[in-house]
Amino acid sequence: MYQQEPVSFNLDWKVPCVIYFARRNITKLYDLKVTNPITSEVLYATSSLVNTPRRMNMMFMPLDEGEKLSACSVVGIDAEFVTLNQEEAELRSDGTRSTIKPSQMSVARISVVRGKGELMGEPFIDDYISTSEQVVDYLTQFSGIQPGDLDAAISSKHLTTLKATYLKLRHLADAGVIFVGHGLKKDFRVINMIVAKEQVTDTVDLFHLPRQRRISLKFLAWYFLGINIQSTSHDSIEDARTALKLYHKYKELIAEGKEVQAAIKEMYEKGRALQWKIPEEDTDQSQGSVAKKDII
């Protein structure tokens, strides 16, 4: 059963957009070199489904040939999603709720930012993903996606196909790049992409104590970085940058010889005292910086 899983496709629940096979021991059996069919050229592409330059607002700077990403290169990543089908549920006779069919999520935007150098934090991928299926909820409050963003006829975004964006992510993963983000387990699951555990650094896990609640990116950014994010809606570039900053903050604490677990424990104590709500007086960046000095 499991042996047939990779080569059988039940179109009722999965549709492949990219697929390639490589035998693991092929070089031992034959005198040849196996090359990845997905090259770095996919990262240099700027083509969009929006073919009116005056209307398209490109919010990223693609990599150039001098920027080579290889094993252990670090990038920040975040993804936003929309709902294609609402959850179907029913109430049982005892008053409990039973899910008949879960909601179907679809990736709508993927942003990837540089992890180091003079351009650290600058996005080189910011793709909005076109879908032929009807979107029933853009989840704008949580995704920042607006009606029309995914429609090539009226969109002002850098709109691509899922395949085009998937090729970029697949190349990064095959190159051994380290992905830094917040809640990446869910992101990669909905994107339908498997990335080796050693290539994923999730800030939701870095700043987490066992058997305790997982902390939001917004609260971590306020506490450890002294900045306020997601003030109006979510933005995947902002979230990717913030996760990257938290990653570097974590490494900074270690480099300074500080007890990281103690700092995280203090954060939990502060969070419980505030009921995990950021004080209104600390919502601007400058006041947040003062608060950071006081509590770290």
C-alpha positions as CSV (number, residue, x, y, z in Angstrom):
1,M,0.0,0.0,0.0
2,Y,2.7,2.5,1.1
3,Q,4.9,1.6,-1.9
4,Q,2.1,2.6,-4.3
5,E,1.4,5.9,-2.5
6,P,3.9,8.0,-4.4
7,V,2.9,6.8,-7.9
8,S,-0.9,6.7,-7.4
9,F,-3.0,9.8,-7.4
10,N,-6.6,9.9,-6.2
11,L,-7.9,13.0,-7.8
12,D,-10.7,13.2,-5.2
13,W,-8.2,14.6,-2.7
14,K,-4.8,15.3,-4.3
15,V,-3.7,16.8,-7.6
16,P,0.0,17.0,-8.3
17,C,1.4,20.2,-9.8
18,V,5.1,19.1,-9.9
19,I,6.6,15.7,-9.8
20,Y,9.9,14.2,-10.5
21,F,11.6,10.9,-9.5
22,A,15.3,10.1,-8.8
23,R,16.5,6.7,-7.8
24,R,18.7,7.0,-4.6
25,N,21.4,4.5,-5.6
26,I,21.5,5.3,-9.3
27,T,25.0,6.7,-9.2
28,K,26.3,3.5,-7.5
29,L,24.8,1.3,-10.3
30,Y,25.6,3.5,-13.2
31,D,28.5,5.9,-14.1
32,L,26.4,9.1,-14.4
33,K,25.7,12.3,-12.6
34,V,22.1,13.0,-11.6
35,T,21.2,16.7,-11.7
36,N,18.2,18.4,-10.2
37,P,15.8,19.4,-13.0
38,I,14.8,22.5,-11.0
39,T,17.6,25.0,-11.4
40,S,18.3,28.3,-9.7
41,E,16.9,30.1,-12.7
42,V,13.4,29.7,-11.3
43,L,14.3,32.3,-8.6
44,Y,15.2,34.9,-11.1
45,A,11.9,34.8,-12.9
46,T,9.6,37.9,-12.6
47,S,6.8,36.9,-15.0
48,S,3.3,37.4,-13.7
49,L,-0.2,36.6,-14.7
50,V,-0.9,40.3,-14.4
51,N,0.4,41.5,-17.8
52,T,-0.3,45.2,-17.3
53,P,3.0,46.7,-15.9
54,R,1.3,49.9,-14.8
55,R,-1.1,48.0,-12.7
56,M,1.2,45.5,-11.1
57,N,2.9,46.4,-7.8
58,M,5.9,44.2,-7.3
59,M,6.9,44.3,-3.7
60,F,10.1,42.2,-3.9
61,M,13.6,42.2,-5.4
62,P,14.3,38.9,-7.1
63,L,17.7,37.2,-6.5
64,D,20.4,37.9,-9.1
65,E,22.9,35.5,-10.3
66,G,25.4,36.8,-7.8
67,E,23.2,35.8,-4.9
68,K,23.7,32.0,-4.5
69,L,21.7,30.2,-1.9
70,S,23.2,26.9,-0.8
71,A,23.1,24.4,2.1
72,C,22.7,26.2,5.4
73,S,21.7,29.5,3.8
74,V,19.0,31.1,6.0
75,V,15.7,32.6,4.6
76,G,12.6,33.8,6.4
77,I,9.3,32.6,5.1
78,D,5.6,33.1,5.7
79,A,2.4,32.0,3.8
80,E,-1.2,33.2,3.9
81,F,-4.3,31.2,3.0
82,V,-7.9,31.5,1.9
83,T,-10.8,29.2,2.3
84,L,-12.2,27.4,-0.7
85,N,-14.9,25.3,1.0
86,Q,-16.6,26.0,4.3
87,E,-16.6,23.4,7.0
88,E,-19.8,21.3,7.0
89,A,-21.0,20.2,10.4
90,E,-24.1,19.0,12.2
91,L,-25.5,19.0,15.7
92,R,-25.9,15.6,17.3
93,S,-29.0,14.8,19.4
94,D,-26.9,15.2,22.6
95,G,-26.1,18.8,21.6
96,T,-22.5,18.1,20.5
97,R,-21.1,19.3,17.2
98,S,-19.8,16.8,14.6
99,T,-17.7,17.8,11.6
100,I,-18.9,16.1,8.4
101,K,-16.4,17.8,6.0
102,P,-13.6,20.0,7.2
103,S,-12.9,23.3,5.5
104,Q,-10.5,23.3,2.6
105,M,-7.7,25.8,2.7
106,S,-5.6,27.0,-0.3
107,V,-2.3,28.9,-0.3
108,A,-2.8,32.5,-1.5
109,R,0.5,34.2,-0.9
110,I,4.0,33.1,-0.1
111,S,6.8,35.5,0.9
112,V,10.5,34.6,1.3
113,V,13.1,37.1,2.6
114,R,16.9,37.1,2.6
115,G,18.4,35.9,5.8
116,K,21.7,37.7,5.9
117,G,23.9,40.3,4.3
118,E,23.2,44.0,3.5
119,L,19.7,43.1,2.1
120,M,18.7,40.9,5.1
121,G,14.9,41.0,5.4
122,E,14.4,42.1,1.8
123,P,11.9,39.7,0.0
124,F,13.0,37.9,-3.1
125,I,9.7,36.0,-3.4
126,D,6.3,37.6,-2.9
127,D,3.9,35.5,-5.0
128,Y,0.1,35.7,-4.9
129,I,-1.2,32.4,-6.1
130,S,-4.0,32.4,-8.6
131,T,-6.8,29.8,-8.2
132,S,-9.5,28.7,-10.6
133,E,-11.7,27.6,-7.7
134,Q,-14.1,29.8,-6.0
135,V,-12.9,31.4,-2.8
136,V,-15.6,31.5,-0.1
137,D,-13.6,33.4,2.5
138,Y,-10.5,35.5,1.9
139,L,-9.9,35.6,5.7
140,T,-8.7,39.2,5.2
141,Q,-8.4,39.9,8.9
142,F,-5.8,37.1,9.2
143,S,-4.4,36.8,5.7
144,G,-4.4,40.4,4.4
145,I,-5.7,39.0,1.1
146,Q,-8.4,41.2,-0.5
147,P,-11.1,40.2,-3.0
148,G,-9.6,40.7,-6.4
149,D,-6.0,40.1,-5.3
150,L,-6.1,36.6,-6.9
151,D,-7.9,37.7,-10.1
152,A,-5.6,38.3,-13.0
153,A,-8.1,40.6,-14.6
154,I,-8.1,43.2,-11.8
155,S,-5.2,42.3,-9.4
156,S,-2.4,44.7,-8.8
157,K,-0.2,42.0,-7.2
158,H,2.6,39.8,-8.5
159,L,0.2,36.9,-9.4
160,T,1.6,33.5,-10.3
161,T,0.4,29.9,-10.7
162,L,0.9,27.4,-7.8
163,K,3.3,25.5,-10.0
164,A,5.6,28.5,-10.6
165,T,5.9,29.2,-6.9
166,Y,6.2,25.6,-5.9
167,L,9.2,25.2,-8.2
168,K,10.9,28.1,-6.3
169,L,10.2,26.5,-2.9
170,R,11.2,23.1,-4.2
171,H,14.6,24.4,-5.5
172,L,15.3,26.1,-2.1
173,A,14.4,22.9,-0.2
174,D,16.6,20.8,-2.5
175,A,19.5,23.2,-2.2
176,G,19.5,22.7,1.6
177,V,18.2,26.1,2.6
178,I,17.1,26.7,6.2
179,F,13.6,28.0,6.4
180,V,12.8,30.3,9.4
181,G,9.2,31.1,10.2
182,H,6.4,30.9,12.7
183,G,4.0,28.0,12.6
184,L,5.7,26.4,9.6
185,K,4.4,22.9,10.2
186,K,0.9,24.1,9.2
187,D,2.2,26.3,6.4
188,F,4.0,23.4,4.7
189,R,1.2,21.0,5.3
190,V,-1.3,23.3,3.4
191,I,1.3,24.1,0.7
192,N,1.5,20.3,0.4
193,M,5.3,20.2,0.6
194,I,7.7,18.1,2.7
195,V,10.8,19.7,4.0
196,A,13.5,17.9,6.0
197,K,13.2,18.7,9.8
198,E,16.8,19.9,9.9
199,Q,15.9,22.6,7.3
200,V,13.1,24.1,9.4
201,T,13.5,26.5,12.3
202,D,10.2,27.4,13.8
203,T,10.1,30.4,16.2
204,V,6.9,28.9,17.7
205,D,9.2,26.1,19.0
206,L,12.3,28.2,19.8
207,F,10.3,30.3,22.3
208,H,8.2,27.5,23.8
209,L,8.3,25.7,27.2
210,P,7.1,22.1,27.4
211,R,3.5,21.6,28.2
212,Q,2.8,25.3,27.9
213,R,0.8,27.3,25.4
214,R,2.4,28.3,22.1
215,I,3.0,32.0,21.8
216,S,1.8,34.2,18.9
217,L,4.3,35.9,16.7
218,K,2.8,39.3,17.7
219,F,3.4,38.8,21.4
220,L,7.0,37.5,20.8
221,A,7.8,40.5,18.6
222,W,6.5,42.9,21.3
223,Y,8.3,41.2,24.1
224,F,11.7,40.3,22.6
225,L,12.0,42.8,19.8
226,G,10.0,45.8,21.2
227,I,8.0,46.1,18.0
228,N,4.3,46.0,17.3
229,I,3.2,44.0,14.2
230,Q,-0.1,43.0,12.7
231,S,-1.7,46.2,13.9
232,T,-4.3,46.2,11.1
233,S,-4.0,42.9,9.3
234,H,-1.4,40.2,8.6
235,D,1.3,40.8,6.0
236,S,3.4,37.8,5.0
237,I,6.5,39.9,4.3
238,E,6.3,41.5,7.8
239,D,5.7,38.2,9.4
240,A,8.6,36.6,7.6
241,R,10.9,39.4,8.6
242,T,9.8,39.3,12.2
243,A,10.4,35.5,12.5
244,L,13.8,36.1,11.0
245,K,14.6,38.8,13.6
246,L,13.4,36.5,16.4
247,Y,15.7,33.8,15.1
248,H,18.7,36.1,15.2
249,K,17.5,37.4,18.7
250,Y,17.6,33.8,19.9
251,K,21.1,33.3,18.6
252,E,22.1,36.6,20.1
253,L,20.9,35.5,23.6
254,I,23.0,32.4,23.3
255,A,26.1,34.3,22.0
256,E,25.8,36.6,25.0
257,G,25.9,33.7,27.4
258,K,22.4,34.4,28.7
259,E,20.1,31.6,30.0
260,V,17.6,31.3,27.1
261,Q,15.2,29.1,29.0
262,A,15.1,31.6,31.9
263,A,14.4,34.4,29.5
264,I,11.5,32.4,27.9
265,K,10.2,31.6,31.4
266,E,10.1,35.3,32.3
267,M,8.2,35.9,29.0
268,Y,5.6,33.4,30.0
269,E,5.2,35.0,33.4
270,K,4.8,38.4,31.8
271,G,2.3,37.0,29.3
272,R,0.2,35.4,32.0
273,A,0.2,38.7,34.0
274,L,-1.0,40.6,30.9
275,Q,-3.4,37.8,29.9
276,W,-1.3,37.7,26.7
277,K,-2.6,41.1,25.6
278,I,-0.1,43.8,24.6
279,P,-0.5,46.9,26.7
280,E,-2.0,49.8,24.7
281,E,0.7,52.2,25.9
282,D,3.3,49.9,24.2
283,T,1.7,49.7,20.8
284,D,4.1,52.1,19.2
285,Q,7.6,51.0,18.3
286,S,9.5,53.5,20.5
287,Q,7.6,52.6,23.7
288,G,7.9,49.0,22.8
289,S,11.6,49.3,22.8
290,V,11.6,50.8,26.3
291,A,9.4,48.0,27.5
292,K,11.8,45.5,25.9
293,K,14.7,46.9,27.9
294,D,12.7,46.6,31.1
295,I,11.7,43.0,30.8
296,I,14.6,41.3,29.1
